[in-house]
Each structure stands twice: as C-alpha cells, then as structure tokens.
CSV table of C-alpha atoms in Angstrom, one decimal:
chain,number,residue,atom,x,y,z
A,1,UNK,CA,-66.9,-75.3,2.8
A,2,UNK,CA,-65.0,-73.1,5.1
A,3,UNK,CA,-63.5,-75.2,8.0
A,4,UNK,CA,-61.3,-74.8,11.1
A,5,UNK,CA,-58.2,-76.8,11.4
A,6,UNK,CA,-56.4,-77.1,14.8
A,7,UNK,CA,-52.9,-75.7,14.7
A,8,UNK,CA,-50.1,-78.1,15.7
A,9,UNK,CA,-47.9,-75.3,16.5
A,10,UNK,CA,-48.7,-71.7,17.3
A,11,UNK,CA,-46.3,-69.2,15.3
A,12,UNK,CA,-45.1,-66.3,17.4
A,13,UNK,CA,-46.4,-63.9,14.9
A,14,UNK,CA,-50.0,-65.2,15.4
A,15,UNK,CA,-49.7,-64.9,19.2
A,16,UNK,CA,-48.7,-61.3,18.8
A,17,UNK,CA,-50.9,-60.3,15.8
A,18,UNK,CA,-54.2,-61.8,16.9
A,19,UNK,CA,-54.4,-59.9,20.2
A,20,UNK,CA,-53.5,-56.7,18.6
A,21,UNK,CA,-56.1,-57.2,15.9
A,22,UNK,CA,-58.7,-58.2,18.5
A,23,UNK,CA,-58.1,-55.0,20.3
A,24,UNK,CA,-58.3,-52.9,17.2
A,25,UNK,CA,-61.6,-54.7,16.3
A,26,UNK,CA,-63.0,-54.0,19.9
A,27,UNK,CA,-62.0,-50.3,19.5
A,28,UNK,CA,-63.7,-50.1,16.1
A,29,UNK,CA,-66.9,-51.8,17.4
A,30,UNK,CA,-66.9,-49.6,20.5
A,31,UNK,CA,-66.5,-46.5,18.2
A,32,UNK,CA,-69.6,-47.6,16.2
A,33,UNK,CA,-71.5,-48.1,19.5
A,34,UNK,CA,-70.6,-44.7,20.9
A,35,UNK,CA,-71.5,-43.1,17.5
A,36,UNK,CA,-75.0,-44.8,17.5
A,37,UNK,CA,-75.5,-43.6,21.1
A,38,UNK,CA,-74.9,-40.0,20.2
A,39,UNK,CA,-71.2,-39.6,21.5
A,40,UNK,CA,-68.2,-38.7,19.6
A,41,UNK,CA,-65.9,-41.8,19.5
A,42,UNK,CA,-62.6,-40.1,19.4
A,43,UNK,CA,-63.5,-37.6,22.0
A,44,UNK,CA,-64.7,-40.4,24.3
A,45,UNK,CA,-61.6,-42.4,24.0
A,46,UNK,CA,-59.4,-39.3,24.6
A,47,UNK,CA,-61.4,-38.7,27.8
A,48,UNK,CA,-61.0,-42.3,29.0
A,49,UNK,CA,-57.3,-42.0,28.6
A,50,UNK,CA,-57.3,-38.6,30.4
A,51,UNK,CA,-59.4,-39.9,33.2
A,52,UNK,CA,-57.4,-43.3,33.6
A,53,UNK,CA,-53.8,-42.0,33.0
A,54,UNK,CA,-53.1,-38.4,32.4
A,55,UNK,CA,-55.1,-36.2,34.6
A,56,UNK,CA,-54.0,-35.3,38.1
A,57,UNK,CA,-54.2,-38.3,40.4
A,58,UNK,CA,-55.8,-40.5,37.7
A,59,UNK,CA,-53.0,-43.0,37.5
A,60,UNK,CA,-52.9,-43.4,41.4
A,61,UNK,CA,-56.7,-44.0,41.2
A,62,UNK,CA,-56.1,-46.6,38.4
A,63,UNK,CA,-53.6,-48.5,40.5
A,64,UNK,CA,-56.0,-48.5,43.5
A,65,UNK,CA,-59.0,-49.7,41.4
A,66,UNK,CA,-56.7,-52.3,39.8
A,67,UNK,CA,-55.4,-53.9,43.0
A,68,UNK,CA,-58.4,-56.0,43.9
A,69,UNK,CA,-58.8,-57.0,40.3
A,70,UNK,CA,-55.2,-58.1,40.2
A,71,UNK,CA,-55.8,-60.7,43.1
A,72,UNK,CA,-59.2,-61.9,41.9
A,73,UNK,CA,-57.8,-62.2,38.3
A,74,UNK,CA,-54.9,-64.3,39.7
A,75,UNK,CA,-57.3,-66.5,41.6
A,76,UNK,CA,-59.4,-67.1,38.4
A,77,UNK,CA,-56.2,-67.7,36.3
A,78,UNK,CA,-54.7,-70.2,38.8
A,79,UNK,CA,-57.9,-72.4,38.9
A,80,UNK,CA,-58.7,-72.2,35.2
A,81,UNK,CA,-55.3,-73.4,34.0
A,82,UNK,CA,-56.4,-76.9,35.0
A,83,UNK,CA,-60.0,-76.6,33.8
A,84,UNK,CA,-61.2,-75.9,37.4
A,85,UNK,CA,-63.9,-73.2,37.4
A,86,UNK,CA,-63.6,-71.3,40.6
A,87,UNK,CA,-66.4,-68.8,40.6
A,88,UNK,CA,-65.9,-68.1,44.2
A,89,UNK,CA,-63.5,-65.3,44.1
A,90,UNK,CA,-66.0,-63.0,45.5
A,91,UNK,CA,-66.6,-65.0,48.7
A,92,UNK,CA,-62.9,-65.8,49.1
A,93,UNK,CA,-62.0,-62.1,49.0
A,94,UNK,CA,-64.6,-61.4,51.6
A,95,UNK,CA,-63.2,-64.1,53.8
A,96,UNK,CA,-59.7,-62.8,53.3
A,97,UNK,CA,-60.9,-59.4,54.4
A,98,UNK,CA,-62.5,-61.0,57.5
A,99,UNK,CA,-59.2,-62.9,58.4
A,100,UNK,CA,-56.9,-59.9,57.8
A,101,UNK,CA,-59.0,-57.4,59.6
A,102,UNK,CA,-59.5,-59.8,62.6
A,103,UNK,CA,-55.7,-60.3,62.7
A,104,UNK,CA,-55.1,-56.5,62.6
A,105,UNK,CA,-57.6,-55.9,65.4
A,106,UNK,CA,-56.1,-58.7,67.5
A,107,UNK,CA,-52.6,-57.3,67.2
A,108,UNK,CA,-53.4,-53.6,67.7
A,109,UNK,CA,-50.4,-53.1,70.0
A,110,UNK,CA,-47.8,-54.9,67.8
A,111,UNK,CA,-45.4,-53.4,65.4
A,112,UNK,CA,-46.6,-52.5,61.9
A,113,UNK,CA,-44.3,-55.1,60.3
A,114,UNK,CA,-45.5,-58.0,62.3
A,115,UNK,CA,-49.2,-56.9,61.7
A,116,UNK,CA,-48.5,-56.6,57.9
A,117,UNK,CA,-47.2,-60.1,57.9
A,118,UNK,CA,-50.0,-61.3,60.0
A,119,UNK,CA,-52.7,-59.7,57.7
A,120,UNK,CA,-51.1,-61.2,54.7
A,121,UNK,CA,-51.0,-64.7,56.2
A,122,UNK,CA,-54.5,-64.5,57.8
A,123,UNK,CA,-56.2,-63.2,54.5
A,124,UNK,CA,-54.4,-65.9,52.5
A,125,UNK,CA,-55.3,-68.7,54.8
A,126,UNK,CA,-59.0,-67.6,55.1
A,127,UNK,CA,-59.3,-67.4,51.3
A,128,UNK,CA,-57.6,-70.7,50.9
A,129,UNK,CA,-59.8,-72.4,53.6
A,130,UNK,CA,-63.0,-71.0,52.0
A,131,UNK,CA,-62.0,-72.3,48.5
A,132,UNK,CA,-60.8,-75.5,50.0
A,133,UNK,CA,-64.3,-76.4,50.7
A,134,UNK,CA,-65.3,-76.4,47.1
A,135,UNK,CA,-62.0,-78.0,46.2
A,136,UNK,CA,-62.6,-80.9,48.6
A,137,UNK,CA,-66.1,-81.4,47.3
A,138,UNK,CA,-64.9,-81.4,43.8
A,139,UNK,CA,-61.9,-83.8,44.4
A,140,UNK,CA,-63.4,-86.4,46.6
A,141,UNK,CA,-67.2,-86.2,45.9
A,142,UNK,CA,-67.0,-85.1,42.3
A,143,UNK,CA,-69.4,-82.2,43.1
A,144,UNK,CA,-69.6,-79.4,40.5
A,145,UNK,CA,-67.2,-76.7,41.7
A,146,UNK,CA,-69.1,-74.0,39.6
A,147,UNK,CA,-72.2,-74.3,41.8
A,148,UNK,CA,-70.4,-74.9,45.1
A,149,UNK,CA,-68.0,-72.0,44.8
A,150,UNK,CA,-70.8,-69.7,43.6
A,151,UNK,CA,-73.1,-70.7,46.6
A,152,UNK,CA,-70.2,-70.1,49.0
A,153,UNK,CA,-70.0,-66.4,47.8
A,154,UNK,CA,-73.5,-65.7,49.4
A,155,UNK,CA,-72.5,-67.6,52.5
A,156,UNK,CA,-69.4,-65.5,52.9
A,157,UNK,CA,-71.2,-62.3,52.3
A,158,UNK,CA,-74.0,-63.3,54.9
A,159,UNK,CA,-71.3,-64.2,57.4
A,160,UNK,CA,-69.6,-61.0,57.1
A,161,UNK,CA,-72.7,-59.0,57.4
A,162,UNK,CA,-73.6,-61.1,60.6
A,163,UNK,CA,-70.3,-60.2,62.1
A,164,UNK,CA,-71.0,-56.5,61.7
A,165,UNK,CA,-74.9,-56.2,61.9
A,166,UNK,CA,-76.0,-59.3,63.7
A,167,UNK,CA,-73.7,-59.8,66.7
A,168,UNK,CA,-71.2,-57.8,69.0
A,169,UNK,CA,-68.3,-59.6,67.5
A,170,UNK,CA,-64.5,-58.8,67.5
A,171,UNK,CA,-65.0,-57.0,64.1
A,172,UNK,CA,-67.8,-54.7,65.3
A,173,UNK,CA,-67.3,-51.3,66.7
A,174,UNK,CA,-69.0,-51.2,70.2
A,175,UNK,CA,-68.4,-47.7,71.3
A,176,UNK,CA,-69.6,-44.1,70.2
A,177,UNK,CA,-71.8,-44.3,67.2
A,178,UNK,CA,-71.3,-48.0,66.8
A,179,UNK,CA,-73.7,-48.6,69.7
A,180,UNK,CA,-76.5,-47.2,67.7
A,181,UNK,CA,-75.5,-47.8,64.1
A,182,UNK,CA,-73.7,-51.0,63.4
A,183,UNK,CA,-70.3,-50.5,61.8
A,184,UNK,CA,-67.0,-52.3,61.6
A,185,UNK,CA,-64.0,-51.5,63.9
A,186,UNK,CA,-61.3,-49.7,61.8
A,187,UNK,CA,-57.7,-51.0,62.3
A,188,UNK,CA,-55.1,-48.8,63.9
A,189,UNK,CA,-53.7,-46.1,61.6
A,190,UNK,CA,-50.2,-47.3,62.2
A,191,UNK,CA,-51.2,-50.5,60.5
A,192,UNK,CA,-52.4,-49.0,57.3
A,193,UNK,CA,-50.4,-50.4,54.3
A,194,UNK,CA,-48.0,-47.6,53.1
A,195,UNK,CA,-48.1,-47.0,49.3
A,196,UNK,CA,-45.0,-47.1,47.3
A,197,UNK,CA,-44.3,-43.5,45.9
A,198,UNK,CA,-43.1,-43.3,42.3
A,199,UNK,CA,-42.7,-39.7,41.6
A,200,UNK,CA,-46.3,-38.2,41.8
A,201,UNK,CA,-47.9,-41.7,41.6
A,202,UNK,CA,-48.7,-43.7,44.7
A,203,UNK,CA,-48.9,-47.4,44.1
A,204,UNK,CA,-50.7,-49.4,46.8
A,205,UNK,CA,-48.5,-51.8,48.6
A,206,UNK,CA,-51.1,-54.6,47.8
A,207,UNK,CA,-50.5,-54.1,43.9
A,208,UNK,CA,-46.8,-54.5,44.4
A,209,UNK,CA,-47.4,-57.7,46.5
A,210,UNK,CA,-49.7,-59.0,43.8
A,211,UNK,CA,-47.2,-58.2,41.0
A,212,UNK,CA,-44.5,-60.2,42.9
A,213,UNK,CA,-46.9,-63.0,43.5
A,214,UNK,CA,-47.8,-63.1,39.8
A,215,UNK,CA,-44.1,-63.6,38.9
A,216,UNK,CA,-43.7,-66.4,41.4
A,217,UNK,CA,-46.9,-68.1,40.1
A,218,UNK,CA,-45.5,-68.0,36.5
A,219,UNK,CA,-42.3,-69.7,37.8
A,220,UNK,CA,-44.2,-72.3,39.7
A,221,UNK,CA,-46.5,-73.3,36.7
A,222,UNK,CA,-43.5,-73.3,34.3
A,223,UNK,CA,-40.6,-74.6,36.3
A,224,UNK,CA,-42.0,-76.9,39.1
A,225,UNK,CA,-43.4,-80.4,39.4
A,226,UNK,CA,-46.7,-79.0,40.7
A,227,UNK,CA,-47.0,-76.8,37.7
A,228,UNK,CA,-46.3,-79.7,35.4
A,229,UNK,CA,-48.9,-81.8,37.2
A,230,UNK,CA,-51.4,-79.1,36.8
A,231,UNK,CA,-50.8,-78.8,33.0
A,232,UNK,CA,-51.1,-82.6,32.6
A,233,UNK,CA,-54.3,-82.9,34.5
A,234,UNK,CA,-55.7,-79.9,32.6
A,235,UNK,CA,-54.8,-81.4,29.1
A,236,UNK,CA,-55.4,-85.1,29.7
A,237,UNK,CA,-57.0,-86.1,33.0
A,238,UNK,CA,-57.0,-89.8,32.2
A,239,UNK,CA,-53.3,-89.7,31.2
A,240,UNK,CA,-52.5,-87.9,34.5
A,241,UNK,CA,-54.3,-90.7,36.5
A,242,UNK,CA,-52.6,-93.5,34.6
A,243,UNK,CA,-49.2,-91.9,35.1
A,244,UNK,CA,-49.6,-91.8,38.9
A,245,UNK,CA,-50.4,-88.1,39.5
A,246,UNK,CA,-52.5,-87.7,42.5
A,247,UNK,CA,-55.3,-85.8,40.8
A,248,UNK,CA,-57.5,-85.3,43.9
A,249,UNK,CA,-54.7,-83.8,45.9
A,250,UNK,CA,-53.7,-81.6,43.0
A,251,UNK,CA,-57.3,-80.3,42.6
A,252,UNK,CA,-57.6,-79.6,46.3
A,253,UNK,CA,-54.3,-77.8,46.4
A,254,UNK,CA,-54.9,-75.8,43.3
A,255,UNK,CA,-58.3,-74.6,44.6
A,256,UNK,CA,-56.7,-73.7,47.9
A,257,UNK,CA,-54.0,-71.7,46.1
A,258,UNK,CA,-56.6,-70.0,44.0
A,259,UNK,CA,-58.5,-69.0,47.1
A,260,UNK,CA,-55.3,-67.7,48.7
A,261,UNK,CA,-54.9,-65.2,45.9
A,262,UNK,CA,-58.4,-63.9,46.4
A,263,UNK,CA,-57.9,-63.8,50.1
A,264,UNK,CA,-54.8,-61.7,49.6
A,265,UNK,CA,-57.0,-59.3,47.7
A,266,UNK,CA,-59.3,-59.1,50.9
A,267,UNK,CA,-56.1,-58.3,53.0
A,268,UNK,CA,-55.2,-55.6,50.5
A,269,UNK,CA,-58.6,-54.1,50.7
A,270,UNK,CA,-58.4,-53.8,54.4
A,271,UNK,CA,-54.7,-52.6,54.5
A,272,UNK,CA,-54.7,-50.4,51.4
A,273,UNK,CA,-58.0,-48.8,51.3
A,274,UNK,CA,-61.0,-49.4,53.4
A,275,UNK,CA,-59.1,-50.2,56.8
A,276,UNK,CA,-62.3,-51.7,58.1
A,277,UNK,CA,-64.4,-54.8,57.3
A,278,UNK,CA,-67.3,-53.5,55.2
A,279,UNK,CA,-69.7,-56.2,54.0
A,280,UNK,CA,-72.0,-54.1,52.0
A,281,UNK,CA,-69.1,-52.2,50.2
A,282,UNK,CA,-67.4,-55.5,49.3
A,283,UNK,CA,-70.7,-57.1,48.2
A,284,UNK,CA,-71.5,-54.3,45.8
A,285,UNK,CA,-68.0,-54.0,44.3
A,286,UNK,CA,-68.2,-57.3,42.3
A,287,UNK,CA,-64.3,-57.8,42.4
A,288,UNK,CA,-64.5,-61.6,42.2
A,289,UNK,CA,-66.6,-61.7,38.9
A,290,UNK,CA,-64.6,-59.0,37.2
A,291,UNK,CA,-61.5,-61.0,38.1
A,292,UNK,CA,-62.9,-63.8,35.9
A,293,UNK,CA,-62.9,-61.3,32.9
A,294,UNK,CA,-59.4,-60.1,33.8
A,295,UNK,CA,-58.1,-63.7,33.8
A,296,UNK,CA,-59.8,-64.4,30.4
A,297,UNK,CA,-58.4,-61.4,28.9
A,298,UNK,CA,-54.9,-62.2,30.1
A,299,UNK,CA,-55.1,-65.8,28.7
A,300,UNK,CA,-54.5,-67.2,32.2
A,301,UNK,CA,-51.1,-65.8,32.3
A,302,UNK,CA,-50.3,-64.5,35.7
A,303,UNK,CA,-47.9,-61.8,34.6
A,304,UNK,CA,-50.4,-60.7,31.9
A,305,UNK,CA,-53.1,-60.5,34.6
A,306,UNK,CA,-51.1,-57.6,36.1
A,307,UNK,CA,-51.3,-55.4,33.0
A,308,UNK,CA,-55.0,-56.6,32.3
A,309,UNK,CA,-56.0,-55.5,35.8
A,310,UNK,CA,-54.5,-52.0,35.2
A,311,UNK,CA,-56.4,-51.7,31.9
A,312,UNK,CA,-59.7,-52.7,33.6
A,313,UNK,CA,-59.0,-50.5,36.6
A,314,UNK,CA,-58.4,-47.5,34.2
A,315,UNK,CA,-61.7,-48.3,32.4
A,316,UNK,CA,-63.6,-48.4,35.7
A,317,UNK,CA,-62.2,-45.1,36.8
A,318,UNK,CA,-63.0,-43.5,33.4
A,319,UNK,CA,-66.5,-45.0,33.6
A,320,UNK,CA,-67.2,-43.3,37.0
A,321,UNK,CA,-65.7,-39.9,35.6
A,322,UNK,CA,-67.7,-40.0,32.4
A,323,UNK,CA,-71.1,-40.8,33.9
A,324,UNK,CA,-73.5,-38.1,33.2
A,325,UNK,CA,-76.9,-37.3,31.4
A,326,UNK,CA,-75.3,-37.9,28.0
A,327,UNK,CA,-73.3,-40.8,29.0
A,328,UNK,CA,-75.0,-43.8,30.6
A,329,UNK,CA,-73.3,-45.6,33.4
A,330,UNK,CA,-73.6,-48.9,31.6
A,331,UNK,CA,-71.9,-47.7,28.4
A,332,UNK,CA,-68.3,-48.3,29.9
A,333,UNK,CA,-69.4,-51.7,31.0
A,334,UNK,CA,-70.5,-52.5,27.5
A,335,UNK,CA,-67.1,-51.4,26.2
A,336,UNK,CA,-65.4,-53.7,28.6
A,337,UNK,CA,-67.7,-56.5,27.5
A,338,UNK,CA,-66.8,-55.9,23.8
A,339,UNK,CA,-63.1,-56.1,24.7
A,340,UNK,CA,-63.7,-59.4,26.3
A,341,UNK,CA,-65.8,-60.8,23.5
A,342,UNK,CA,-63.4,-59.7,20.8
A,343,UNK,CA,-60.4,-61.1,22.7
A,344,UNK,CA,-62.0,-64.5,23.3
A,345,UNK,CA,-63.0,-64.6,19.7
A,346,UNK,CA,-59.5,-63.8,18.6
A,347,UNK,CA,-58.3,-66.6,20.8
A,348,UNK,CA,-60.1,-69.0,18.4
A,349,UNK,CA,-57.8,-68.1,15.7
A,350,UNK,CA,-54.6,-68.6,17.8
A,351,UNK,CA,-55.8,-72.3,18.3
A,352,UNK,CA,-57.3,-72.9,14.8
A,353,UNK,CA,-56.5,-71.8,11.2
A,354,UNK,CA,-59.2,-71.1,8.6
A,355,UNK,CA,-59.2,-73.3,5.6
A,356,UNK,CA,-61.0,-72.0,2.5
A,357,UNK,CA,-62.7,-74.2,0.1
A,358,UNK,CA,-60.5,-75.2,-2.9
A,359,UNK,CA,-61.3,-76.9,-6.2
A,360,UNK,CA,-59.4,-80.1,-6.3
A,361,UNK,CA,-60.6,-81.1,-9.7
A,362,UNK,CA,-61.8,-79.1,-12.7
A,363,UNK,CA,-65.4,-79.3,-13.7
A,364,UNK,CA,-66.0,-81.4,-16.8
A,365,UNK,CA,-66.4,-79.5,-20.1
A,366,UNK,CA,-70.2,-79.2,-21.0
A,367,UNK,CA,-71.4,-81.6,-23.7
A,368,UNK,CA,-71.8,-80.2,-27.3
A,369,UNK,CA,-75.2,-81.3,-28.4
A,370,UNK,CA,-74.9,-80.0,-31.9
A,371,UNK,CA,-72.1,-82.7,-32.7
A,372,UNK,CA,-73.3,-86.2,-33.5
A,373,UNK,CA,-72.2,-88.8,-30.9
A,374,UNK,CA,-69.5,-91.3,-32.0
A,375,UNK,CA,-70.7,-94.8,-32.5
A,376,UNK,CA,-69.9,-97.4,-29.8
A,377,UNK,CA,-66.8,-99.6,-30.4
A,378,UNK,CA,-67.6,-102.5,-32.6
A,379,UNK,CA,-70.9,-101.1,-33.9
A,380,UNK,CA,-71.7,-101.5,-37.6
A,381,UNK,CA,-72.6,-98.5,-39.7
C-alpha cells in the first residue's frame, strides 16, 4: 500500500524542487484548460507576460495592482503562522482607509511629511483595532475567529458606506456635486503619496513601505522572543501554556499586528491610488480574500509575499487586458486557482515522503501436486 511518511528533516533540494515542479504542473494544467476552451496556450501565456511586464506601462500597473495584495497577504501570513485564521483582511483594509483618509482630511494644512506619517499611523491603528475585536474574542472567550473576523468585514463595509452615503460626515464631500450625489472628500493633492521612479517604472510608495515591513516581519518572527512564542504556540499550544507563555496576550497581539498590516493597505489605497474613501470600490475589489491566496502561495513567508503579490498583480492586469468575446473574464481567475491548488498540493510533498509498497518476503513456491508427499516422521511403510 502506498503511504505517506512525515519527513523528520526537509532537504534543501526538496524545498526548491517542489515549488518549481508545482509551478510547471500548474502551467501544464492551465495549457490544457486553455486548449479545451479554444485558446492557444503558448500565445495566451505570451500575452499574459506582455500585459503584465513588457508592454508600455505594464510593469507600473502590475506594481499598483500588487500593492494592496502585498498588505493583505502580509496580514494573512502573520496570523496564519500561529494557526489563527484571520479572514477579516477585507474589513481591516477598509477601516485602515477610513482612518488614513480621516487623518489626511484633518491635517489638510500640514506638511506632506507629517500627513504621510499620520496616514500610516492612523491606517495601521484602525486596522489593528478592528482585528483586535476578533482577537480579544478568540483569546478570552474562545470564540471562533473565522466567524467573527468574517462578519466584521460586512460591518466595516457598511460603516464606510454610512460615512459617505448615510450622513454628512467628516469624510463626505459637502459642496458642489457632493450635495446632490454623495461622494467622498478627496485628500489634498499635496498629500498624495509620491511614487518611486525606477527608470520608466513608477513603484508606488506603498509597495516600497510594504516590502520594508515584510523584511522587518521576517526578522521579528525569526530573531525575537515574540516570534519564538508565536512559533511555539502554533506548533504546540499545550506546551506553550505549560512553559509559561501568555498565550492569550500573544493571540491578541498577533491579531492586532495582522490587522495593522491590512490597515496599512487601506492607507496605501488612499495615498497611492484612490485619494478618497470609496466604499463601493473597496468592497468590489476583494483585496482581503485574494491576500489569503497570496499568503498561501508564499508559504506564509513575509518576504515571499512580496514576490507572490507581484505575480498575482500581474495576472490581474493581464486578465483585464485579455478579456474579450473569445476570452472569458473568469478564465484568468481559474488559472490563478490552479496555481494555488498545485502549490498547496506540492506543499504536501515537502512535509511528507511517499513510501511505495515493498515485498519484505518472497512468496512460497507453489506445491507440486505431481510428486508424492513424504511420509510423516516415524510412520511405518
């Protein structure tokens, strides 16, 4: 019988070979799907690369699309490292956008540097506070964080919508067309986040901030006491309690840190791209749920999330560019799902080795019925 045996150690070649083979398998399966749907696989892959990287402005658009996915991917990766399933990245990003836009609007007459810092702090704080609700319920009341964080997504979306469409709030434009058609107040142009120019490519400031944060998170998880506690609780919760680790505080702190990452994504959305609180746009984008996919593909490694977010951002851009009568909108989404499925399936082989059946003993030789049997010992003829 074929069986799986857990690896005591993971060889380095396995950690490299399995992701590469998983990617190749996903590409082959995608090619088969494209062929069945009537599209040329090689031509489609070539067009995806062109729309994501090589055509004019494609790489800039990829960075823009990848920025919110980077932050929500970090949010999911942070929580999942300890087995805490934060599904609320969507709501935490929205609350981060609320906090960051509110800070920018309140500090309209201040210097751009001060407003930038205030937006980052307000976005992270709002996201952390929103995730902290689910974290506190999980830590002290043992409430399922999947349900609470998911339900908080809808509450955040409704709250943001109420600020723009249901009341004359600080966030709503109350002059001109805003009197007749509810819309958010845009932040001052001086407070837009200026992108980093790398040749002909414009990298959003939010993406740069996210990449720096990813490196810091990797150091925190690998080199600090907090990171050690997270690892112990994730691997052996009972051992963590017996060793004196304050698991409740750690759970709450980790959820708050996860929410802060998503909240930074909301601040980046305001500063880098929209420049206004847009509840409908944020609700339709689905950044929080895609961030879970990004974290899974990156194996919960914060630095790997940076590159995975770029891949997913490029696929999203290519999907919008390829849509047409002969190329359904959902086809690129299906290709993304295949990439996730094959990557997660490949993860199984990094943790387990396959043991094939082996014959431990030879089968006995068949009896020869043509020869007479020998008499028993002591029998008389």
